[in-house]
Amino acid sequence: MNFKKLLSIVTVTMLTVGTLTGCGNSKSNTVESKPSTKTDIVVIGAGGAGLSSAVEAKNAGANVIVIEKMPMVGGNTLRATGGINAAGTKFQKEKNIKDTVEKFYEDTMKGGYYKNNPELVKVLTSQAASAVEWLSDLGADLTDVGRLAGASNDRAHRPAGGGEVGSNIVKTLKKAAKDRKIDIRLNNKAVEILKDDKGNIKGVKALNEEGKEYTIDTKSVIIATGGFGASEEKVVKYNPNLKGFGTTNHPGATGDGIDMAVKLGAELTQMDQIQTHPTVVPKTGMMITEAVRGNGAILVNGEGSRFINELATRDVVSKAILDQKGKTAYLLFDDNVRKSLKAIESYINMELVVQGNSVEDLAKKINVNPEILKKTVNNYNGFVKNKKDVQFNRGDMPRSFGNGKYYAIEIAPAVHYTMGGIKINKNAEVLDKSGQVIKGLYAAGEVTGGVQGGNRLGGNSLADIVVFGRIAGKNAAAFVK
Ligand code: MEZ
């Protein structure tokens, strides 16, 4: 790694850690100043779902403690790039995008092979627009709207110019939590949720920053610990075909919340449904957002030919890449796409992108036949012009390739999202094996199962964490009253 690349990675890391640690209560007002050991609600996990639920619970008048085992807030939300899906927002209307909740619902069910829980998908799709407006009112920038795979419309909301959405949302929710003086304890790991003799939630056992065990008395717990995509052991247990795959997940995504819920008798659902993201840089695990394809990039194999509709669902595109020689492919784009999506600048700064002054120049640099690559690009431009991809039937082709620079990133699929998890109802209440509610126990986000079915559409995870996080927060607050 050269110095420039190292500096860019260190700078990004320092900026992120500097912005996201020290939220709410840092060391000085958690352990050393004798933190409170009693509250109305404990939220386990300070990613997007946990922070959304904490803010709403506090808005509803409840006292909340959030415990987070990592040294920073954000979880996988911090890594989210492409957008948060919602239909019928004011931002879509401003751009004259005609979308409906019904189309959003149908896309989500179809994308999930109709394995999704329809009741949960109705909640997701009908409340996503108000989730986007809630975030926007709190200060998030969600004004750019783009297309992601499997969507019949532009509904992925992100910062102006196509910037990374996750860090924007986390920064917004962190500020909202801080403004409300919510007690967030970093480096505090929940180890057990406690019940009394009558089966009521009575507390959470946790380890503080020094690894010392303590108990917080509480009547209600919201589990928002994310999925298990960083635990190769769990991933392989539920889907042995994924042995040896890399992951896009942050190291804390190990499914702890699922284990805690199971001990309380919670039912799990669809645990074997694990998604790979098709465009991840091998070795570094850096996910290249689907928005690059959404904004016009194509995929080519080692010969320089397209081999799939780039906007097919992730399972389909991942399989197609694994069928290519060497099990990798190139994401190919030009200056037109680069200008449309700010997120691309980070990939360039990280030196993940090969650049060429023309198609032929790039082809030589990535060792692909220049004649074949040129023909591929010309054919694709013809499809854009005629608004019909006669080769792979790609629906949305927002821009053709032009003059200027060309870019390629070598990518392969990696584990991205665990669709299965704790079974919940539409109130975000956790269900036991007989379908009964476990009173006082709520869950939201990737830790739950059933919302995304057999395959999650890009942009639906952020919608899920905010919609169900808010529901869990409001309902837990009503419960403790
Ligand atoms: O929702 C996602 O996983 C997503 C949009 C990822 C991405 O490619 O940016």
Short mmCIF file of C-alpha atoms and ligand atoms in Angstrom, two decimals:
data_model
loop_
_atom_site.label_atom_id
_atom_site.label_comp_id
_atom_site.label_asym_id
_atom_site.label_seq_id
_atom_site.Cartn_x
_atom_site.Cartn_y
_atom_site.Cartn_z
CA MET A 1 0.00 0.00 0.00
CA ASN A 2 1.46 3.36 -0.93
CA PHE A 3 1.52 6.37 1.38
CA LYS A 4 -1.33 8.26 -0.35
CA LYS A 5 -3.67 5.32 -0.06
CA LEU A 6 -2.72 4.70 3.57
CA LEU A 7 -3.23 8.37 4.40
CA SER A 8 -6.65 8.40 2.77
CA ILE A 9 -7.81 5.32 4.70
CA VAL A 10 -6.40 6.61 8.00
CA THR A 11 -8.02 10.02 7.42
CA VAL A 12 -11.44 8.51 6.66
CA THR A 13 -11.17 6.26 9.73
CA MET A 14 -10.13 9.11 12.02
CA LEU A 15 -12.87 11.38 10.77
CA THR A 16 -15.48 8.68 11.23
CA VAL A 17 -14.28 7.64 14.67
CA GLY A 18 -13.89 11.27 15.74
CA THR A 19 -17.44 12.05 14.71
CA LEU A 20 -19.13 8.99 16.03
CA THR A 21 -17.44 8.10 19.30
CA GLY A 22 -18.13 10.00 22.48
CA CYS A 23 -21.83 10.12 21.69
CA GLY A 24 -24.06 10.77 24.70
CA ASN A 25 -21.98 9.50 27.55
CA SER A 26 -18.34 8.73 27.07
CA LYS A 27 -16.13 7.09 29.64
CA SER A 28 -16.27 10.10 31.98
CA ASN A 29 -20.02 9.96 32.51
CA THR A 30 -20.65 6.28 32.19
CA VAL A 31 -18.44 4.10 34.32
CA GLU A 32 -16.48 6.62 36.37
CA SER A 33 -19.40 8.82 37.37
CA LYS A 34 -21.51 5.84 38.44
CA PRO A 35 -23.97 5.49 35.58
CA SER A 36 -27.60 4.92 36.33
CA THR A 37 -28.60 1.30 36.78
CA LYS A 38 -32.31 1.89 36.34
CA THR A 39 -34.28 3.06 33.32
CA ASP A 40 -37.60 2.55 31.53
CA ILE A 41 -36.13 1.01 28.37
CA VAL A 42 -32.77 -0.47 27.41
CA VAL A 43 -31.90 -0.40 23.71
CA ILE A 44 -29.21 -2.91 22.80
CA GLY A 45 -27.23 -1.67 19.79
CA ALA A 46 -26.55 1.88 18.56
CA GLY A 47 -26.86 1.38 14.81
CA GLY A 48 -29.63 3.01 12.79
CA ALA A 49 -32.42 0.86 14.28
CA GLY A 50 -31.25 1.34 17.88
CA LEU A 51 -30.79 5.09 17.55
CA SER A 52 -34.16 5.54 15.79
CA SER A 53 -35.93 3.58 18.52
CA ALA A 54 -34.13 5.44 21.31
CA VAL A 55 -35.04 8.85 19.85
CA GLU A 56 -38.72 7.90 19.44
CA ALA A 57 -38.93 6.32 22.90
CA LYS A 58 -37.51 9.49 24.40
CA ASN A 59 -39.88 11.62 22.29
CA ALA A 60 -42.71 9.61 23.86
CA GLY A 61 -41.49 10.47 27.35
CA ALA A 62 -39.57 7.32 28.34
CA ASN A 63 -36.10 7.21 29.83
CA VAL A 64 -33.71 5.23 27.69
CA ILE A 65 -30.24 3.77 28.02
CA VAL A 66 -28.54 2.57 24.82
CA ILE A 67 -25.71 0.09 25.19
CA GLU A 68 -23.30 -0.54 22.33
CA LYS A 69 -20.45 -3.03 22.42
CA MET A 70 -18.42 -1.23 19.76
CA PRO A 71 -16.37 1.94 20.39
CA MET A 72 -18.58 3.97 18.05
CA VAL A 73 -22.21 4.30 17.10
CA GLY A 74 -23.53 3.39 13.65
CA GLY A 75 -23.13 -0.36 13.10
CA ASN A 76 -23.67 -1.44 9.50
CA THR A 77 -25.74 1.70 8.89
CA LEU A 78 -22.50 3.61 8.79
CA ARG A 79 -21.43 1.54 5.77
CA ALA A 80 -24.70 1.98 3.86
CA THR A 81 -24.17 3.94 0.68
CA GLY A 82 -26.81 3.63 -2.03
CA GLY A 83 -29.94 5.06 -0.44
CA ILE A 84 -33.03 4.63 1.72
CA ASN A 85 -36.11 3.47 -0.18
CA ALA A 86 -39.43 5.23 0.12
CA ALA A 87 -42.37 5.86 -2.21
CA GLY A 88 -44.43 9.02 -2.41
CA THR A 89 -41.95 11.40 -0.79
CA LYS A 90 -41.78 15.13 -1.39
CA PHE A 91 -38.28 14.60 -2.82
CA GLN A 92 -39.65 12.27 -5.50
CA LYS A 93 -42.46 14.72 -6.24
CA GLU A 94 -39.97 17.57 -6.66
CA LYS A 95 -38.27 15.45 -9.35
CA ASN A 96 -41.55 14.48 -10.95
CA ILE A 97 -41.03 10.80 -10.06
CA LYS A 98 -44.41 9.10 -9.99
CA ASP A 99 -44.21 6.29 -7.48
CA THR A 100 -46.71 4.52 -5.26
CA VAL A 101 -46.66 2.46 -2.08
CA GLU A 102 -48.34 -0.34 -4.03
CA LYS A 103 -45.46 -0.52 -6.58
CA PHE A 104 -42.94 -0.38 -3.74
CA TYR A 105 -44.78 -3.22 -1.97
CA GLU A 106 -44.90 -5.34 -5.14
CA ASP A 107 -41.19 -4.78 -5.92
CA THR A 108 -40.24 -5.75 -2.36
CA MET A 109 -42.35 -8.92 -2.38
CA LYS A 110 -41.17 -9.91 -5.87
CA GLY A 111 -37.53 -9.19 -4.96
CA GLY A 112 -37.94 -11.38 -1.87
CA TYR A 113 -39.52 -14.21 -3.94
CA TYR A 114 -42.75 -13.67 -1.98
CA LYS A 115 -41.16 -15.25 1.08
CA ASN A 116 -41.52 -11.96 2.99
CA ASN A 117 -44.15 -11.56 5.70
CA PRO A 118 -46.78 -9.47 3.81
CA GLU A 119 -47.98 -7.74 6.98
CA LEU A 120 -44.46 -6.51 7.76
CA VAL A 121 -43.87 -5.43 4.16
CA LYS A 122 -47.13 -3.41 4.24
CA VAL A 123 -45.84 -1.57 7.29
CA LEU A 124 -42.41 -1.05 5.71
CA THR A 125 -43.66 0.28 2.42
CA SER A 126 -46.49 2.43 3.78
CA GLN A 127 -44.36 4.08 6.50
CA ALA A 128 -41.07 4.56 4.65
CA ALA A 129 -42.03 7.99 3.27
CA SER A 130 -42.77 9.32 6.76
CA ALA A 131 -39.47 7.78 7.93
CA VAL A 132 -37.64 9.74 5.22
CA GLU A 133 -39.44 12.94 6.18
CA TRP A 134 -38.72 12.31 9.88
CA LEU A 135 -34.99 11.93 9.13
CA SER A 136 -35.06 14.97 6.90
CA ASP A 137 -36.76 17.04 9.64
CA LEU A 138 -34.00 15.91 12.00
CA GLY A 139 -31.44 17.27 9.51
CA ALA A 140 -30.57 14.41 7.14
CA ASP A 141 -29.94 15.25 3.49
CA LEU A 142 -32.03 12.85 1.42
CA THR A 143 -32.69 15.09 -1.56
CA ASP A 144 -31.07 13.00 -4.32
CA VAL A 145 -33.23 10.12 -5.56
CA GLY A 146 -31.84 7.27 -7.65
CA ARG A 147 -32.49 3.76 -8.90
CA LEU A 148 -31.30 0.53 -7.28
CA ALA A 149 -31.60 -3.04 -8.51
CA GLY A 150 -35.01 -4.69 -8.51
CA ALA A 151 -36.86 -1.38 -8.19
CA SER A 152 -39.38 -0.35 -10.83
CA ASN A 153 -38.82 3.29 -9.96
CA ASP A 154 -36.28 5.80 -8.63
CA ARG A 155 -36.88 5.66 -4.86
CA ALA A 156 -33.45 5.41 -3.19
CA HIS A 157 -33.00 8.67 -1.24
CA ARG A 158 -29.50 9.95 -0.49
CA PRO A 159 -27.55 13.18 -0.04
CA ALA A 160 -27.33 15.71 -2.87
CA GLY A 161 -25.00 14.68 -5.69
CA GLY A 162 -25.23 11.00 -4.71
CA GLY A 163 -23.19 11.07 -1.51
CA GLU A 164 -23.00 8.20 0.99
CA VAL A 165 -26.32 7.95 2.81
CA GLY A 166 -25.41 5.86 5.88
CA SER A 167 -22.95 8.24 7.51
CA ASN A 168 -25.40 11.11 6.91
CA ILE A 169 -28.21 9.24 8.68
CA VAL A 170 -25.99 8.11 11.57
CA LYS A 171 -24.70 11.65 12.10
CA THR A 172 -28.30 12.91 12.13
CA LEU A 173 -29.55 10.28 14.58
CA LYS A 174 -26.51 10.72 16.81
CA LYS A 175 -27.23 14.44 17.06
CA ALA A 176 -30.93 13.79 17.74
CA ALA A 177 -29.93 11.43 20.58
CA LYS A 178 -27.46 13.92 21.96
CA ASP A 179 -29.99 16.78 21.81
CA ARG A 180 -32.35 14.61 23.85
CA LYS A 181 -29.59 13.75 26.34
CA ILE A 182 -29.99 10.05 25.71
CA ASP A 183 -27.50 7.97 27.69
CA ILE A 184 -25.44 6.04 25.11
CA ARG A 185 -22.80 3.73 26.55
CA LEU A 186 -20.11 2.72 24.09
CA ASN A 187 -17.90 -0.30 24.74
CA ASN A 188 -20.72 -1.71 26.89
CA LYS A 189 -21.76 -5.20 25.86
CA ALA A 190 -25.14 -6.72 26.72
CA VAL A 191 -24.77 -10.34 27.76
CA GLU A 192 -28.22 -11.35 29.00
CA ILE A 193 -31.79 -10.09 29.15
CA LEU A 194 -33.33 -10.95 32.54
CA LYS A 195 -36.90 -11.96 33.38
CA ASP A 196 -38.59 -12.21 36.79
CA ASP A 197 -40.56 -15.24 38.09
CA LYS A 198 -43.70 -14.06 36.33
CA GLY A 199 -41.94 -13.85 32.98
CA ASN A 200 -41.72 -10.05 32.88
CA ILE A 201 -38.55 -8.35 31.62
CA LYS A 202 -36.66 -7.08 34.65
CA GLY A 203 -33.21 -6.08 33.44
CA VAL A 204 -30.17 -6.38 31.23
CA LYS A 205 -26.86 -7.78 32.35
CA ALA A 206 -23.95 -6.00 30.65
CA LEU A 207 -20.19 -5.65 30.72
CA ASN A 208 -18.86 -2.14 31.12
CA GLU A 209 -15.78 -0.66 29.46
CA GLU A 210 -13.50 -2.46 31.90
CA GLY A 211 -15.28 -5.77 31.35
CA LYS A 212 -16.99 -5.57 34.75
CA GLU A 213 -20.49 -7.00 34.91
CA TYR A 214 -23.40 -4.81 36.01
CA THR A 215 -27.17 -4.92 35.71
CA ILE A 216 -29.57 -2.26 34.47
CA ASP A 217 -33.10 -2.61 35.89
CA THR A 218 -35.67 -2.05 33.18
CA LYS A 219 -39.16 -3.14 32.17
CA SER A 220 -38.56 -3.18 28.45
CA VAL A 221 -35.77 -4.04 26.04
CA ILE A 222 -35.37 -3.25 22.34
CA ILE A 223 -32.95 -5.55 20.55
CA ALA A 224 -31.28 -3.70 17.67
CA THR A 225 -27.98 -5.50 17.40
CA GLY A 226 -27.97 -6.04 13.62
CA GLY A 227 -27.38 -9.26 11.74
CA PHE A 228 -24.72 -11.95 11.85
CA GLY A 229 -22.92 -11.28 8.57
CA ALA A 230 -19.54 -10.88 10.30
CA SER A 231 -19.74 -14.30 11.98
CA GLU A 232 -18.43 -16.78 9.45
CA GLU A 233 -19.32 -19.56 11.88
CA LYS A 234 -23.00 -18.57 11.98
CA VAL A 235 -23.19 -17.77 8.26
CA VAL A 236 -21.79 -21.20 7.36
CA LYS A 237 -24.03 -22.92 9.94
CA TYR A 238 -27.11 -21.59 8.16
CA ASN A 239 -25.72 -21.64 4.61
CA PRO A 240 -22.69 -23.91 4.11
CA ASN A 241 -22.36 -22.68 0.49
CA LEU A 242 -21.01 -19.39 1.84
CA LYS A 243 -17.88 -20.89 3.38
CA GLY A 244 -14.83 -18.84 2.41
CA PHE A 245 -16.80 -15.76 1.31
CA GLY A 246 -15.69 -12.31 2.45
CA THR A 247 -18.09 -9.95 4.18
CA THR A 248 -19.10 -6.30 3.87
CA ASN A 249 -20.17 -6.23 7.52
CA HIS A 250 -18.60 -4.34 10.41
CA PRO A 251 -16.84 -6.67 12.87
CA GLY A 252 -19.55 -6.32 15.54
CA ALA A 253 -22.26 -7.91 13.37
CA THR A 254 -22.07 -11.29 15.09
CA GLY A 255 -25.70 -11.99 15.95
CA ASP A 256 -25.45 -11.53 19.74
CA GLY A 257 -29.00 -10.18 19.97
CA ILE A 258 -30.35 -13.28 18.27
CA ASP A 259 -28.63 -15.49 20.88
CA MET A 260 -30.05 -13.40 23.75
CA ALA A 261 -33.57 -13.51 22.29
CA VAL A 262 -33.41 -17.28 21.83
CA LYS A 263 -32.59 -17.71 25.53
CA LEU A 264 -35.84 -15.87 26.31
CA GLY A 265 -37.82 -18.26 24.10
CA ALA A 266 -38.03 -16.10 20.96
CA GLU A 267 -38.80 -17.76 17.64
CA LEU A 268 -36.39 -17.32 14.75
CA THR A 269 -37.40 -17.22 11.11
CA GLN A 270 -35.72 -17.72 7.70
CA MET A 271 -32.22 -17.99 9.14
CA ASP A 272 -30.87 -19.60 5.99
CA GLN A 273 -31.73 -16.54 3.86
CA ILE A 274 -28.38 -14.78 3.56
CA GLN A 275 -27.62 -12.24 0.88
CA THR A 276 -24.37 -11.64 -0.96
CA HIS A 277 -23.64 -8.23 -2.45
CA PRO A 278 -22.36 -8.67 -6.02
CA THR A 279 -19.87 -5.81 -6.19
CA VAL A 280 -17.30 -6.04 -3.43
CA VAL A 281 -13.57 -5.51 -3.92
CA PRO A 282 -11.85 -8.82 -3.14
CA LYS A 283 -9.22 -8.65 -0.38
CA THR A 284 -10.35 -5.26 1.01
CA GLY A 285 -14.05 -6.19 1.45
CA MET A 286 -15.01 -2.68 0.31
CA MET A 287 -18.55 -2.67 -1.03
CA ILE A 288 -19.01 -0.72 -4.24
CA THR A 289 -22.49 0.68 -4.05
CA GLU A 290 -25.20 -0.67 -6.31
CA ALA A 291 -25.91 2.98 -7.10
CA VAL A 292 -22.90 2.90 -9.48
CA ARG A 293 -24.81 0.41 -11.61
CA GLY A 294 -28.06 2.24 -10.93
CA ASN A 295 -26.48 5.39 -12.35
CA GLY A 296 -25.28 3.66 -15.50
CA ALA A 297 -22.29 1.34 -14.96
CA ILE A 298 -22.20 -2.06 -16.65
CA LEU A 299 -20.56 -5.35 -15.69
CA VAL A 300 -18.09 -7.06 -18.00
CA ASN A 301 -16.20 -10.32 -17.66
CA GLY A 302 -12.51 -11.03 -18.25
CA GLU A 303 -13.12 -11.08 -22.00
CA GLY A 304 -14.78 -7.66 -21.98
CA SER A 305 -18.34 -8.86 -22.59
CA ARG A 306 -21.50 -8.14 -20.62
CA PHE A 307 -23.07 -11.26 -19.14
CA ILE A 308 -26.12 -10.16 -17.10
CA ASN A 309 -28.75 -7.47 -16.60
CA GLU A 310 -26.78 -5.35 -14.13
CA LEU A 311 -29.96 -4.35 -12.31
CA ALA A 312 -31.23 -7.87 -11.70
CA THR A 313 -31.56 -8.75 -8.01
CA ARG A 314 -28.42 -9.37 -5.97
CA ASP A 315 -28.73 -13.14 -5.86
CA VAL A 316 -29.00 -13.30 -9.66
CA VAL A 317 -26.10 -10.91 -10.32
CA SER A 318 -23.91 -12.60 -7.69
CA LYS A 319 -24.49 -16.01 -9.25
CA ALA A 320 -23.72 -14.68 -12.73
CA ILE A 321 -20.39 -13.24 -11.52
CA LEU A 322 -19.46 -16.51 -9.83
CA ASP A 323 -20.15 -18.27 -13.15
CA GLN A 324 -17.47 -16.17 -14.90
CA LYS A 325 -13.89 -17.33 -15.28
CA GLY A 326 -11.97 -16.46 -12.10
CA LYS A 327 -15.30 -15.77 -10.32
CA THR A 328 -14.80 -12.00 -10.62
CA ALA A 329 -15.92 -9.30 -13.05
CA TYR A 330 -15.31 -5.60 -13.76
CA LEU A 331 -17.64 -2.77 -12.98
CA LEU A 332 -17.19 -0.41 -15.91
CA PHE A 333 -18.17 3.26 -15.98
CA ASP A 334 -17.13 6.62 -17.39
CA ASP A 335 -16.97 10.28 -16.43
CA ASN A 336 -20.73 10.68 -16.93
CA VAL A 337 -21.44 8.15 -14.18
CA ARG A 338 -18.63 9.49 -12.00
CA LYS A 339 -20.08 13.00 -12.14
CA SER A 340 -23.52 11.70 -11.16
CA LEU A 341 -22.46 10.02 -7.92
CA LYS A 342 -20.22 11.58 -5.28
CA ALA A 343 -19.71 8.21 -3.57
CA ILE A 344 -17.38 7.23 -6.44
CA GLU A 345 -14.80 9.80 -5.31
CA SER A 346 -14.09 7.73 -2.16
CA TYR A 347 -13.34 4.67 -4.28
CA ILE A 348 -10.96 6.71 -6.41
CA ASN A 349 -9.27 8.16 -3.31
CA MET A 350 -8.85 4.66 -1.94
CA GLU A 351 -7.19 3.66 -5.22
CA LEU A 352 -9.69 0.90 -5.90
CA VAL A 353 -10.33 2.16 -9.43
CA VAL A 354 -8.29 1.55 -12.60
CA GLN A 355 -8.47 4.56 -14.93
CA GLY A 356 -8.00 4.79 -18.70
CA ASN A 357 -8.06 7.70 -21.14
CA SER A 358 -10.24 5.69 -23.53
CA VAL A 359 -11.98 2.30 -23.69
CA GLU A 360 -8.90 0.80 -25.40
CA ASP A 361 -6.50 2.30 -22.86
CA LEU A 362 -8.56 0.94 -19.96
CA ALA A 363 -8.89 -2.47 -21.66
CA LYS A 364 -5.10 -2.76 -21.84
CA LYS A 365 -4.72 -1.82 -18.19
CA ILE A 366 -7.16 -4.47 -16.99
CA ASN A 367 -5.93 -7.03 -19.49
CA VAL A 368 -9.16 -7.31 -21.43
CA ASN A 369 -9.45 -7.57 -25.23
CA PRO A 370 -9.78 -3.90 -26.42
CA GLU A 371 -11.81 -4.82 -29.52
CA ILE A 372 -14.35 -6.81 -27.52
CA LEU A 373 -14.66 -4.12 -24.83
CA LYS A 374 -15.14 -1.41 -27.45
CA LYS A 375 -17.87 -3.47 -29.13
CA THR A 376 -19.54 -4.04 -25.74
CA VAL A 377 -19.61 -0.31 -25.02
CA ASN A 378 -20.88 0.55 -28.52
CA ASN A 379 -23.62 -2.06 -28.33
CA TYR A 380 -24.67 -0.80 -24.91
CA ASN A 381 -24.80 2.79 -26.19
CA GLY A 382 -27.10 1.54 -28.97
CA PHE A 383 -29.40 -0.06 -26.38
CA VAL A 384 -29.53 3.22 -24.43
CA LYS A 385 -30.36 5.13 -27.61
CA ASN A 386 -33.13 2.73 -28.58
CA LYS A 387 -34.31 2.40 -24.97
CA LYS A 388 -34.12 -1.40 -25.30
CA ASP A 389 -31.46 -3.82 -24.11
CA VAL A 390 -31.99 -6.64 -26.60
CA GLN A 391 -29.17 -8.63 -25.00
CA PHE A 392 -30.09 -8.79 -21.29
CA ASN A 393 -33.29 -6.80 -21.02
CA ARG A 394 -31.96 -4.26 -18.53
CA GLY A 395 -34.86 -1.95 -17.76
CA ASP A 396 -33.25 1.29 -16.66
CA MET A 397 -30.30 2.71 -18.64
CA PRO A 398 -30.00 6.30 -17.42
CA ARG A 399 -26.95 7.36 -19.44
CA SER A 400 -24.76 6.20 -22.30
CA PHE A 401 -20.95 6.05 -22.30
CA GLY A 402 -19.25 9.11 -23.75
CA ASN A 403 -15.87 10.66 -24.31
CA GLY A 404 -13.52 11.28 -21.43
CA LYS A 405 -12.08 8.85 -18.95
CA TYR A 406 -13.17 5.26 -18.40
CA TYR A 407 -12.97 3.41 -15.08
CA ALA A 408 -13.00 -0.21 -13.92
CA ILE A 409 -13.17 -1.89 -10.52
CA GLU A 410 -12.63 -5.62 -10.16
CA ILE A 411 -15.36 -7.04 -7.96
CA ALA A 412 -16.76 -10.31 -6.61
CA PRO A 413 -19.71 -11.20 -4.33
CA ALA A 414 -19.37 -11.16 -0.53
CA VAL A 415 -21.75 -11.80 2.37
CA HIS A 416 -23.78 -8.62 2.89
CA TYR A 417 -27.06 -9.08 4.74
CA THR A 418 -28.80 -11.70 6.87
CA MET A 419 -32.50 -11.68 6.01
CA GLY A 420 -33.48 -14.13 8.75
CA GLY A 421 -33.66 -13.38 12.45
CA ILE A 422 -35.99 -12.82 15.39
CA LYS A 423 -39.67 -13.19 14.54
CA ILE A 424 -41.67 -10.00 15.19
CA ASN A 425 -45.19 -8.75 14.54
CA LYS A 426 -46.14 -5.42 12.98
CA ASN A 427 -45.74 -3.72 16.37
CA ALA A 428 -42.07 -4.82 16.49
CA GLU A 429 -42.97 -7.10 19.43
CA VAL A 430 -40.91 -10.27 19.68
CA LEU A 431 -42.87 -13.50 19.27
CA ASP A 432 -42.25 -16.81 21.01
CA LYS A 433 -42.50 -20.27 19.47
CA SER A 434 -46.28 -20.40 19.94
CA GLY A 435 -46.73 -17.03 18.25
CA GLN A 436 -47.39 -15.19 21.53
CA VAL A 437 -45.85 -11.82 22.28
CA ILE A 438 -42.97 -11.81 24.78
CA LYS A 439 -44.16 -8.85 26.83
CA GLY A 440 -41.82 -5.88 26.97
CA LEU A 441 -39.42 -7.30 24.37
CA TYR A 442 -39.09 -5.54 21.00
CA ALA A 443 -36.70 -5.93 18.07
CA ALA A 444 -35.97 -3.89 14.96
CA GLY A 445 -33.71 -3.95 11.92
CA GLU A 446 -31.40 -6.65 10.60
CA VAL A 447 -31.67 -8.65 13.83
CA THR A 448 -35.26 -9.49 12.83
CA GLY A 449 -36.50 -11.81 10.09
CA GLY A 450 -39.44 -11.81 7.72
CA VAL A 451 -39.35 -8.29 6.31
CA GLN A 452 -36.97 -8.98 3.44
CA GLY A 453 -37.94 -12.59 2.54
CA GLY A 454 -35.63 -14.53 0.21
CA ASN A 455 -33.68 -11.52 -1.07
CA ARG A 456 -33.53 -7.94 0.13
CA LEU A 457 -33.74 -5.08 -2.35
CA GLY A 458 -31.00 -2.47 -2.00
CA GLY A 459 -32.24 0.51 0.02
CA ASN A 460 -34.79 -1.53 1.98
CA SER A 461 -32.54 -2.11 4.94
CA LEU A 462 -32.35 1.57 5.85
CA ALA A 463 -36.11 1.85 5.41
CA ASP A 464 -36.55 -1.19 7.68
CA ILE A 465 -34.33 0.10 10.49
CA VAL A 466 -35.98 3.51 10.65
CA VAL A 467 -39.58 2.33 10.19
CA PHE A 468 -39.40 -0.55 12.67
CA GLY A 469 -36.94 1.25 14.96
CA ARG A 470 -39.47 4.07 15.38
CA ILE A 471 -42.31 1.60 15.93
CA ALA A 472 -40.31 -0.31 18.55
CA GLY A 473 -39.41 2.92 20.37
CA LYS A 474 -42.97 4.23 20.45
CA ASN A 475 -44.47 0.90 21.50
CA ALA A 476 -41.87 0.22 24.18
CA ALA A 477 -42.55 3.70 25.61
CA ALA A 478 -46.32 2.99 25.65
CA PHE A 479 -45.65 -0.39 27.29
CA VAL A 480 -43.61 1.02 30.18
CA LYS A 481 -46.24 3.67 30.86
O1 MEZ B 1 -29.26 -1.57 0.81
C1 MEZ B 1 -28.10 -1.87 0.46
O2 MEZ B 1 -27.55 -2.89 0.86
C2 MEZ B 1 -27.37 -1.01 -0.51
C3 MEZ B 1 -28.16 0.02 -1.20
C4 MEZ B 1 -26.09 -1.24 -0.75
C5 MEZ B 1 -25.36 -0.51 -1.80
O3 MEZ B 1 -25.00 -1.16 -2.77
O4 MEZ B 1 -25.15 0.69 -1.68
#
